[in-house]
Coordinates of C-alpha atoms and ligand atoms in Angstrom, one line a residue:
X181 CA 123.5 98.7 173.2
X182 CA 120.7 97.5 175.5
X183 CA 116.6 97.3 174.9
X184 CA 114.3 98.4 177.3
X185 CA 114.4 94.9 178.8
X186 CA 118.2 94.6 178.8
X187 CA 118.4 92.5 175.7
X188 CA 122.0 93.1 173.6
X189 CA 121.5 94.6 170.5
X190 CA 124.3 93.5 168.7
X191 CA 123.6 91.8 165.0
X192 CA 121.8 93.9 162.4
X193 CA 120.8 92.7 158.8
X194 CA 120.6 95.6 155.9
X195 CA 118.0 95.6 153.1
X196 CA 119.8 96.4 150.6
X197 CA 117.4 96.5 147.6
X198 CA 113.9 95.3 147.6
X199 CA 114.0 94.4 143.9
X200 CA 114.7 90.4 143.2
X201 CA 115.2 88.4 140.7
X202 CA 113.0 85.5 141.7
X203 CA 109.4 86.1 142.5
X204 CA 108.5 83.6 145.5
X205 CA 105.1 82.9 146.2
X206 CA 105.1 83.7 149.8
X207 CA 107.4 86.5 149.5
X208 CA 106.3 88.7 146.1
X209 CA 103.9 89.2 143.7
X210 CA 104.5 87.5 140.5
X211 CA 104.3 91.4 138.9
X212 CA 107.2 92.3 141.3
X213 CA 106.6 95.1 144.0
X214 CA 106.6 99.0 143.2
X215 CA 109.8 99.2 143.6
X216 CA 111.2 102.2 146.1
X217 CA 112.7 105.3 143.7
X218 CA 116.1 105.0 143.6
X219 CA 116.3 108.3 145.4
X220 CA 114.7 107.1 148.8
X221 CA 116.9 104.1 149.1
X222 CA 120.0 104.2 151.3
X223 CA 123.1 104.8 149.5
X224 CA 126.2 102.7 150.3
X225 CA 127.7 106.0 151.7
X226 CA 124.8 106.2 154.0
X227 CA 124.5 102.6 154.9
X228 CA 128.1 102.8 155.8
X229 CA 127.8 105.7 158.0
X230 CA 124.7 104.4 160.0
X231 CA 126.9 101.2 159.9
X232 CA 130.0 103.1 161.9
X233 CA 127.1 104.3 163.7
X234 CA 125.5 101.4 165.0
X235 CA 129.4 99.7 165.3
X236 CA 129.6 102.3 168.0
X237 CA 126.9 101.7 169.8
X238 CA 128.0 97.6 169.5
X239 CA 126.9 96.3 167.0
X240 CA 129.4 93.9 165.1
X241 CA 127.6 91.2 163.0
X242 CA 126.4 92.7 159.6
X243 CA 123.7 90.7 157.2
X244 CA 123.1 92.3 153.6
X245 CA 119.9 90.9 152.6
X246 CA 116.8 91.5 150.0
X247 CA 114.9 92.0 148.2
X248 CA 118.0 89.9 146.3
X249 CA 121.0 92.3 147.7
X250 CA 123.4 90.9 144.5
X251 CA 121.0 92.8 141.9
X252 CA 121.8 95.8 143.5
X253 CA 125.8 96.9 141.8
X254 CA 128.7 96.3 143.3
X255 CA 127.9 95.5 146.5
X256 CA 131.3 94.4 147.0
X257 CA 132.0 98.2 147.9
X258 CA 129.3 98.0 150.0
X259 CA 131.4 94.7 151.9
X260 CA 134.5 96.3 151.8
X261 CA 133.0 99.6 153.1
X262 CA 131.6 98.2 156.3
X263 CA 134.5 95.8 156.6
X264 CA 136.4 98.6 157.4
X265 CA 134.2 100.0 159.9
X266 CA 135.8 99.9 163.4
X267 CA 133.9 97.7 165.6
X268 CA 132.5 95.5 162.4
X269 CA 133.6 91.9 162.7
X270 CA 131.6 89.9 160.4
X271 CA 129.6 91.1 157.4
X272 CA 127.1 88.0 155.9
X273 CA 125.2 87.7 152.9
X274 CA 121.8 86.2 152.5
X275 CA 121.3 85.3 148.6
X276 CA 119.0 83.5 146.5
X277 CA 122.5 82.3 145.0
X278 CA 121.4 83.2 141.5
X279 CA 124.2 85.5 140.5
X280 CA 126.9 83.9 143.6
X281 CA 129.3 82.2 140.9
X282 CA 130.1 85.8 139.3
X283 CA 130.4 88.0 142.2
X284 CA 131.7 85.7 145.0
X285 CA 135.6 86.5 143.9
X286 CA 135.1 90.1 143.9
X287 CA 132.9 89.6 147.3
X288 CA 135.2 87.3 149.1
X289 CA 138.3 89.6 148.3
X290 CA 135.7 92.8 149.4
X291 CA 136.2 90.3 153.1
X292 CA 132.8 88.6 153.1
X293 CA 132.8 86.0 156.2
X294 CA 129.5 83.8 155.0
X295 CA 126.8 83.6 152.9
X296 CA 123.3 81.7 153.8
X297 CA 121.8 80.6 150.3
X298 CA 118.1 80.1 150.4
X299 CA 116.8 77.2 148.6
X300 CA 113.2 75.6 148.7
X301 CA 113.2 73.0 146.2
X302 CA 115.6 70.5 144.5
X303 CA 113.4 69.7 142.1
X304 CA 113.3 71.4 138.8
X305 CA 109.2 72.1 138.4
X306 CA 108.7 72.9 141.9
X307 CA 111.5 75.1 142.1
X308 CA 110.0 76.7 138.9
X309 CA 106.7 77.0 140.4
X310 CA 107.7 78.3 144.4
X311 CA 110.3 80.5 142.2
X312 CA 108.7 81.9 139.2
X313 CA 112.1 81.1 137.5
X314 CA 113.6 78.5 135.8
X315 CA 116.7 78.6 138.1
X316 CA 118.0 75.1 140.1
X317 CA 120.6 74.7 138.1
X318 CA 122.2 78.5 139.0
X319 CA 121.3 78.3 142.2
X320 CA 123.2 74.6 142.8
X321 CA 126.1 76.1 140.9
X322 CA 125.8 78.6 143.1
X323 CA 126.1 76.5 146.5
X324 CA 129.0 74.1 145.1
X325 CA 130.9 77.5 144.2
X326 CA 130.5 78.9 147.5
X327 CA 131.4 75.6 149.2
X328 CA 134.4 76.0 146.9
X329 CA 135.8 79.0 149.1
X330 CA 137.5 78.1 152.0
X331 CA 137.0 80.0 155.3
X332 CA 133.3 81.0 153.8
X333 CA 130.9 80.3 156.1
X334 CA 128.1 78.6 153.9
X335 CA 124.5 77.8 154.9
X336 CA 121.4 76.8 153.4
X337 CA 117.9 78.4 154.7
X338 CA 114.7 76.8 153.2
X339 CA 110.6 77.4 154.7
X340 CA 108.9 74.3 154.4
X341 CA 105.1 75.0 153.0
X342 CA 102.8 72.5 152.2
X343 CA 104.3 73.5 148.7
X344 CA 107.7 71.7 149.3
X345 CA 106.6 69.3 152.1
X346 CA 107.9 66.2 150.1
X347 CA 111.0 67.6 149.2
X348 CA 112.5 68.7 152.8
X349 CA 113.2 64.6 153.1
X350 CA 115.6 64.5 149.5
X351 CA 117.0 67.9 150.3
X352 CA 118.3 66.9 153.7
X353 CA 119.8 63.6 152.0
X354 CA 121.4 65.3 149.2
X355 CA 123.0 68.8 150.8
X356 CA 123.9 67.3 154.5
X357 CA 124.5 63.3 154.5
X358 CA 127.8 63.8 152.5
X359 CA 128.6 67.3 153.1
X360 CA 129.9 69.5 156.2
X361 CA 126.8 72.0 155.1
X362 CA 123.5 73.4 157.3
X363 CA 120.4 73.3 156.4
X364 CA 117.9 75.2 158.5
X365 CA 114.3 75.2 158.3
X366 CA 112.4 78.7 158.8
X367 CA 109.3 78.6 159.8
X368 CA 107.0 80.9 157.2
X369 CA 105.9 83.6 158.9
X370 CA 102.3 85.7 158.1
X371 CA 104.3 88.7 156.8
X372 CA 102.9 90.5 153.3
X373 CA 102.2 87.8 151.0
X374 CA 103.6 84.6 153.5
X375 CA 100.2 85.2 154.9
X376 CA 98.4 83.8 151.9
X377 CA 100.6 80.0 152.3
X378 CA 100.4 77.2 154.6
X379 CA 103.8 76.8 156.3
X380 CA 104.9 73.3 158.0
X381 CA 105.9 73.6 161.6
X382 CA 109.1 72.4 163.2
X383 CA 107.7 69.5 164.5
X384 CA 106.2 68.5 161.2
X385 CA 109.3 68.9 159.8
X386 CA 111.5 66.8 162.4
X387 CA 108.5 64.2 162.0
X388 CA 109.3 63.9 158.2
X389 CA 113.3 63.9 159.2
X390 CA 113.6 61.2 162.0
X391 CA 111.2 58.9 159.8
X392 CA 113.5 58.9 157.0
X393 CA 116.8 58.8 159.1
X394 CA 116.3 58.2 162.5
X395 CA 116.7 60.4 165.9
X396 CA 117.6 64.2 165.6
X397 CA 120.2 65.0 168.4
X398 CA 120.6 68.4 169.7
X399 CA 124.3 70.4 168.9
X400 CA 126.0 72.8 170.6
X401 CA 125.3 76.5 169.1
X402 CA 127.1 78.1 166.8
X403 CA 127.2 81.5 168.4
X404 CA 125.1 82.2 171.6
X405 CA 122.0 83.9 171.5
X406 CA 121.7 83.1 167.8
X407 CA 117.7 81.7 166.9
X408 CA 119.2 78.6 165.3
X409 CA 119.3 75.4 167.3
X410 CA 121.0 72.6 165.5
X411 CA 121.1 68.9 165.3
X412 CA 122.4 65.8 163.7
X413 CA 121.6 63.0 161.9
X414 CA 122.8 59.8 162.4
X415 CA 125.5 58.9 159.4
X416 CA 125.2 62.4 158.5
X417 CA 128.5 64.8 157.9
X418 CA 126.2 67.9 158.0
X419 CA 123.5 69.5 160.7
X420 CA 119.9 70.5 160.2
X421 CA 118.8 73.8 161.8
X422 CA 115.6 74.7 163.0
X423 CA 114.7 78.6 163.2
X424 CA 110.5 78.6 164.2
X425 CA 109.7 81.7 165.3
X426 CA 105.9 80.5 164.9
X427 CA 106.4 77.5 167.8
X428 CA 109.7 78.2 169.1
X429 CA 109.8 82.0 169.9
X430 CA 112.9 83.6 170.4
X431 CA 112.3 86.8 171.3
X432 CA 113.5 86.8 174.9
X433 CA 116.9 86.6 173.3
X434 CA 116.5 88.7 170.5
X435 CA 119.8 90.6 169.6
X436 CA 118.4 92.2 166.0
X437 CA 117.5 95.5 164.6
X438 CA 117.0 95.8 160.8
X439 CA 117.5 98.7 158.3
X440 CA 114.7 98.4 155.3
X441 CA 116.1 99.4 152.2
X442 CA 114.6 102.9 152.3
X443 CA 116.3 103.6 155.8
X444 CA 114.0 102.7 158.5
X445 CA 115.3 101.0 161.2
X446 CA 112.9 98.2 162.6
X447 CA 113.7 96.6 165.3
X448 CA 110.9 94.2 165.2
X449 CA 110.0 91.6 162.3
X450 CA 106.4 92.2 163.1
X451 CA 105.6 95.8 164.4
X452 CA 106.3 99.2 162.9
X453 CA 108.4 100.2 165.9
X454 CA 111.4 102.0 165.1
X455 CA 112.3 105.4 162.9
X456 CA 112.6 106.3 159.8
X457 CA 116.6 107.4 159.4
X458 CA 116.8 108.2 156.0
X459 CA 115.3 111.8 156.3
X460 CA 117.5 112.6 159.3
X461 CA 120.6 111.8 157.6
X462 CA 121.0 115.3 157.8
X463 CA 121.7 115.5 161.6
X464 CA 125.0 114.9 163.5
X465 CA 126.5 111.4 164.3
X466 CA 125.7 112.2 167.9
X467 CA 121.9 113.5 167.0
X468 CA 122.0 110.3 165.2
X469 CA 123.2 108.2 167.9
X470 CA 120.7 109.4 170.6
X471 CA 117.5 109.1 168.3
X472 CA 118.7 105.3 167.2
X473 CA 119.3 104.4 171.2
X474 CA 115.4 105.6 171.7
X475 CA 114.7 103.6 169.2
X476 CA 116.2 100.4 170.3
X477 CA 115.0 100.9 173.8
X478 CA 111.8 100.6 172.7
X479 CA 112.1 97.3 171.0
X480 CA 108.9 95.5 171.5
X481 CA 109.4 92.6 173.4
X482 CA 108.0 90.1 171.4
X483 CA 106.5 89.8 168.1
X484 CA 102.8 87.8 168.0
X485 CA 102.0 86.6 165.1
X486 CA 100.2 83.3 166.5
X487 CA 97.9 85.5 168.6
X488 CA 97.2 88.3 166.3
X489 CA 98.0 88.0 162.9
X490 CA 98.7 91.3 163.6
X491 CA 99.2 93.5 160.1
X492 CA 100.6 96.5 161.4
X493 CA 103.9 95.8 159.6
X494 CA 102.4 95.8 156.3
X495 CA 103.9 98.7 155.7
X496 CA 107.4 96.8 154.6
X497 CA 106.8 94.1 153.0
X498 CA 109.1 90.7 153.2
X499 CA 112.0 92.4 150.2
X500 CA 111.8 95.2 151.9
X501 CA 112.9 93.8 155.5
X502 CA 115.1 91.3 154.2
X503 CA 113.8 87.9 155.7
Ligands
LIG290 N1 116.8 87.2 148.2 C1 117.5 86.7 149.3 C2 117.2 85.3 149.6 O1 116.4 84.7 148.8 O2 117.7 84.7 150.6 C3 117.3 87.6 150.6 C4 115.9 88.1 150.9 S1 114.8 86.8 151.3 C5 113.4 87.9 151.8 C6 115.4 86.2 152.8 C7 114.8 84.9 153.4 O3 113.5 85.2 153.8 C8 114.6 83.8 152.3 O4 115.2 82.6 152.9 C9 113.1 83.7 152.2 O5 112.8 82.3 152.0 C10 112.7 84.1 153.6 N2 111.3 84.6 153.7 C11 110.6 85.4 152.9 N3 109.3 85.5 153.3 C12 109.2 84.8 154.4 C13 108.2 84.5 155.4 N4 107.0 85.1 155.2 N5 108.4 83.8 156.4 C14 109.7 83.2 156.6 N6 110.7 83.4 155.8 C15 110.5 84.2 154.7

């Protein structure tokens, strides 16, 4: 499936839920969000019939994200569901890694190919005070048991604020020096309540990195096209990634569209420009089809959040789009 500018559409990442069960500064209230009725969220039914949808029109990557997508039940149906979707090659998880240990057999089995774990601090209090919840030790558990599966594609996704500045240095020693792990740095983005923190650029952060361990050289991509552009240390077994939407923009080769969790397709991080699917779910796949291709082909063409500050996207917040 092509934009308007000839750009591939072919990844898409699912809100699941927009409930979590952390409450991070830049993300959530500490009150938690109303959350959306039950009744206006997609059902896993639905999700995996826009999913054979969207498999059709070529998209194959899958990301279930949050709110926190493991609070929602069983979402290893939801894996197994779209894993049998023809057309579907890879479905991900993105996870505050929380409640990974219990459900990675059951998700793994479902055919999960990866899961990104997103962690901000290694210390305890900090952690504590980003996360509203007392909960490094689950989430470390929750790394070393995903790094326990073989064939799982792990990562680790933190956004450096001025919050966690002093900890991107120990993180980087203790997740990649030793261990064939990534961790990327996402550059916070003003989106609902990441407008109210200071974020630390890329360059900051590969200051901080090559002062502490010498030159960053660049790696090979994973996958083209992708918005993560990797290095390495030297000494060190794993890479750091850097994802800055805020000084690197990536936009030109944007292959993403993203289903909030009460159905409407966005296929910008930053504009309200897509279409609401949920109450059409009534129409025929082929309705379907032609009203989500006019949606994509008018994909903005680049978000501008440096320039603007624009808040016309405030009508999703951060748990509801999913990161
Ligand atoms: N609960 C899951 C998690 O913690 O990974 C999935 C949802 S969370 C919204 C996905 C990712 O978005 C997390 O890594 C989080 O740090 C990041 N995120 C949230 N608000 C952000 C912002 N304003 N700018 C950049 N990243 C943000």
């Amino acid at each position: 499936m092509l934009d308007s500018l000839g750009r591939k559409i072919n990844y898409m990442r699912i809100s699941v839920t927009d409930r979590c069960n952390l409450r991070c500064v830049y993300c959530m209230p500490e009150t938690g969000v109303d959350p959306v009725a039950h009744r206006d969220l997609l059902s896993y039914e639905e999700i995996i019939r826009l999913g054979g949808l969207f498999a059709g029109m070529g998209v194959s990557r899958i990301r279930l994200t949050g709110g926190e997508p493991l609070v929602r039940k069983n979402l290893d149906s939801l894996v197994r569901g779209l894993k049998s979707v023809e057309g579907i090659k890879h479905v991900f998880l993105t996870t505050n890694g929380i409640l990974l240990p219990e459900q990675l057999p059951m998700l793994t089995e479902a055919g999960l190919d990866g899961v990104n774990i997103s962690i901000d601090a290694v210390d305890k209090t900090l952690f504590k005070e980003i996360t509203r919840f007392d909960g490094l030790d689950k989430v470390i558990y929750g790394i070393g048991t995903a790094l326990s599966y073989p064939g799982l594609d792990v990562k680790l996704n933190c956004v450096p604020t001025e919050q966690n500045e002093r900890q991107l240095v120990t993180m980087a020693s203790m997740f990649v020096k030793n261990t064939a792990l990534a961790l990327r740095f996402i550059e916070l983005m003003p989106v609902g309540h990441g407008k109210n923190n200071k974020g630390k650029s890329e360059s900051e952060v590969r200051a901080m990195l090559e002062t502490a361990f010498g030159p960053l050289t660049p790696l090979t991509p994973d996958s083209p096209g992708g918005p993560c552009r990797y290095y390495s240390l030297p000494g060190f077994v794993g890479r750091i990634g850097f994802i800055s939407p805020m000084t690197h923009k990536f936009c030109a080769e944007c292959n993403r569209i993203r289903l909030t969790s009460d159905g409407f397709l966005k296929t910008c991080l930053q504009y309200n420009k897509g279409v609401a699917l949920k109450p059409l779910l009534g129409k025929s796949d082929g309705e379907l089809k032609e009203i989500i291709a006019r949606a994509v082909a008018d994909k903005p063409a680049c978000h501008n959040f440096i320039d603007t500050e624009d808040t016309r996207n405030d009508k999703h917040i951060m748990s509801q789009i999913g990161g």
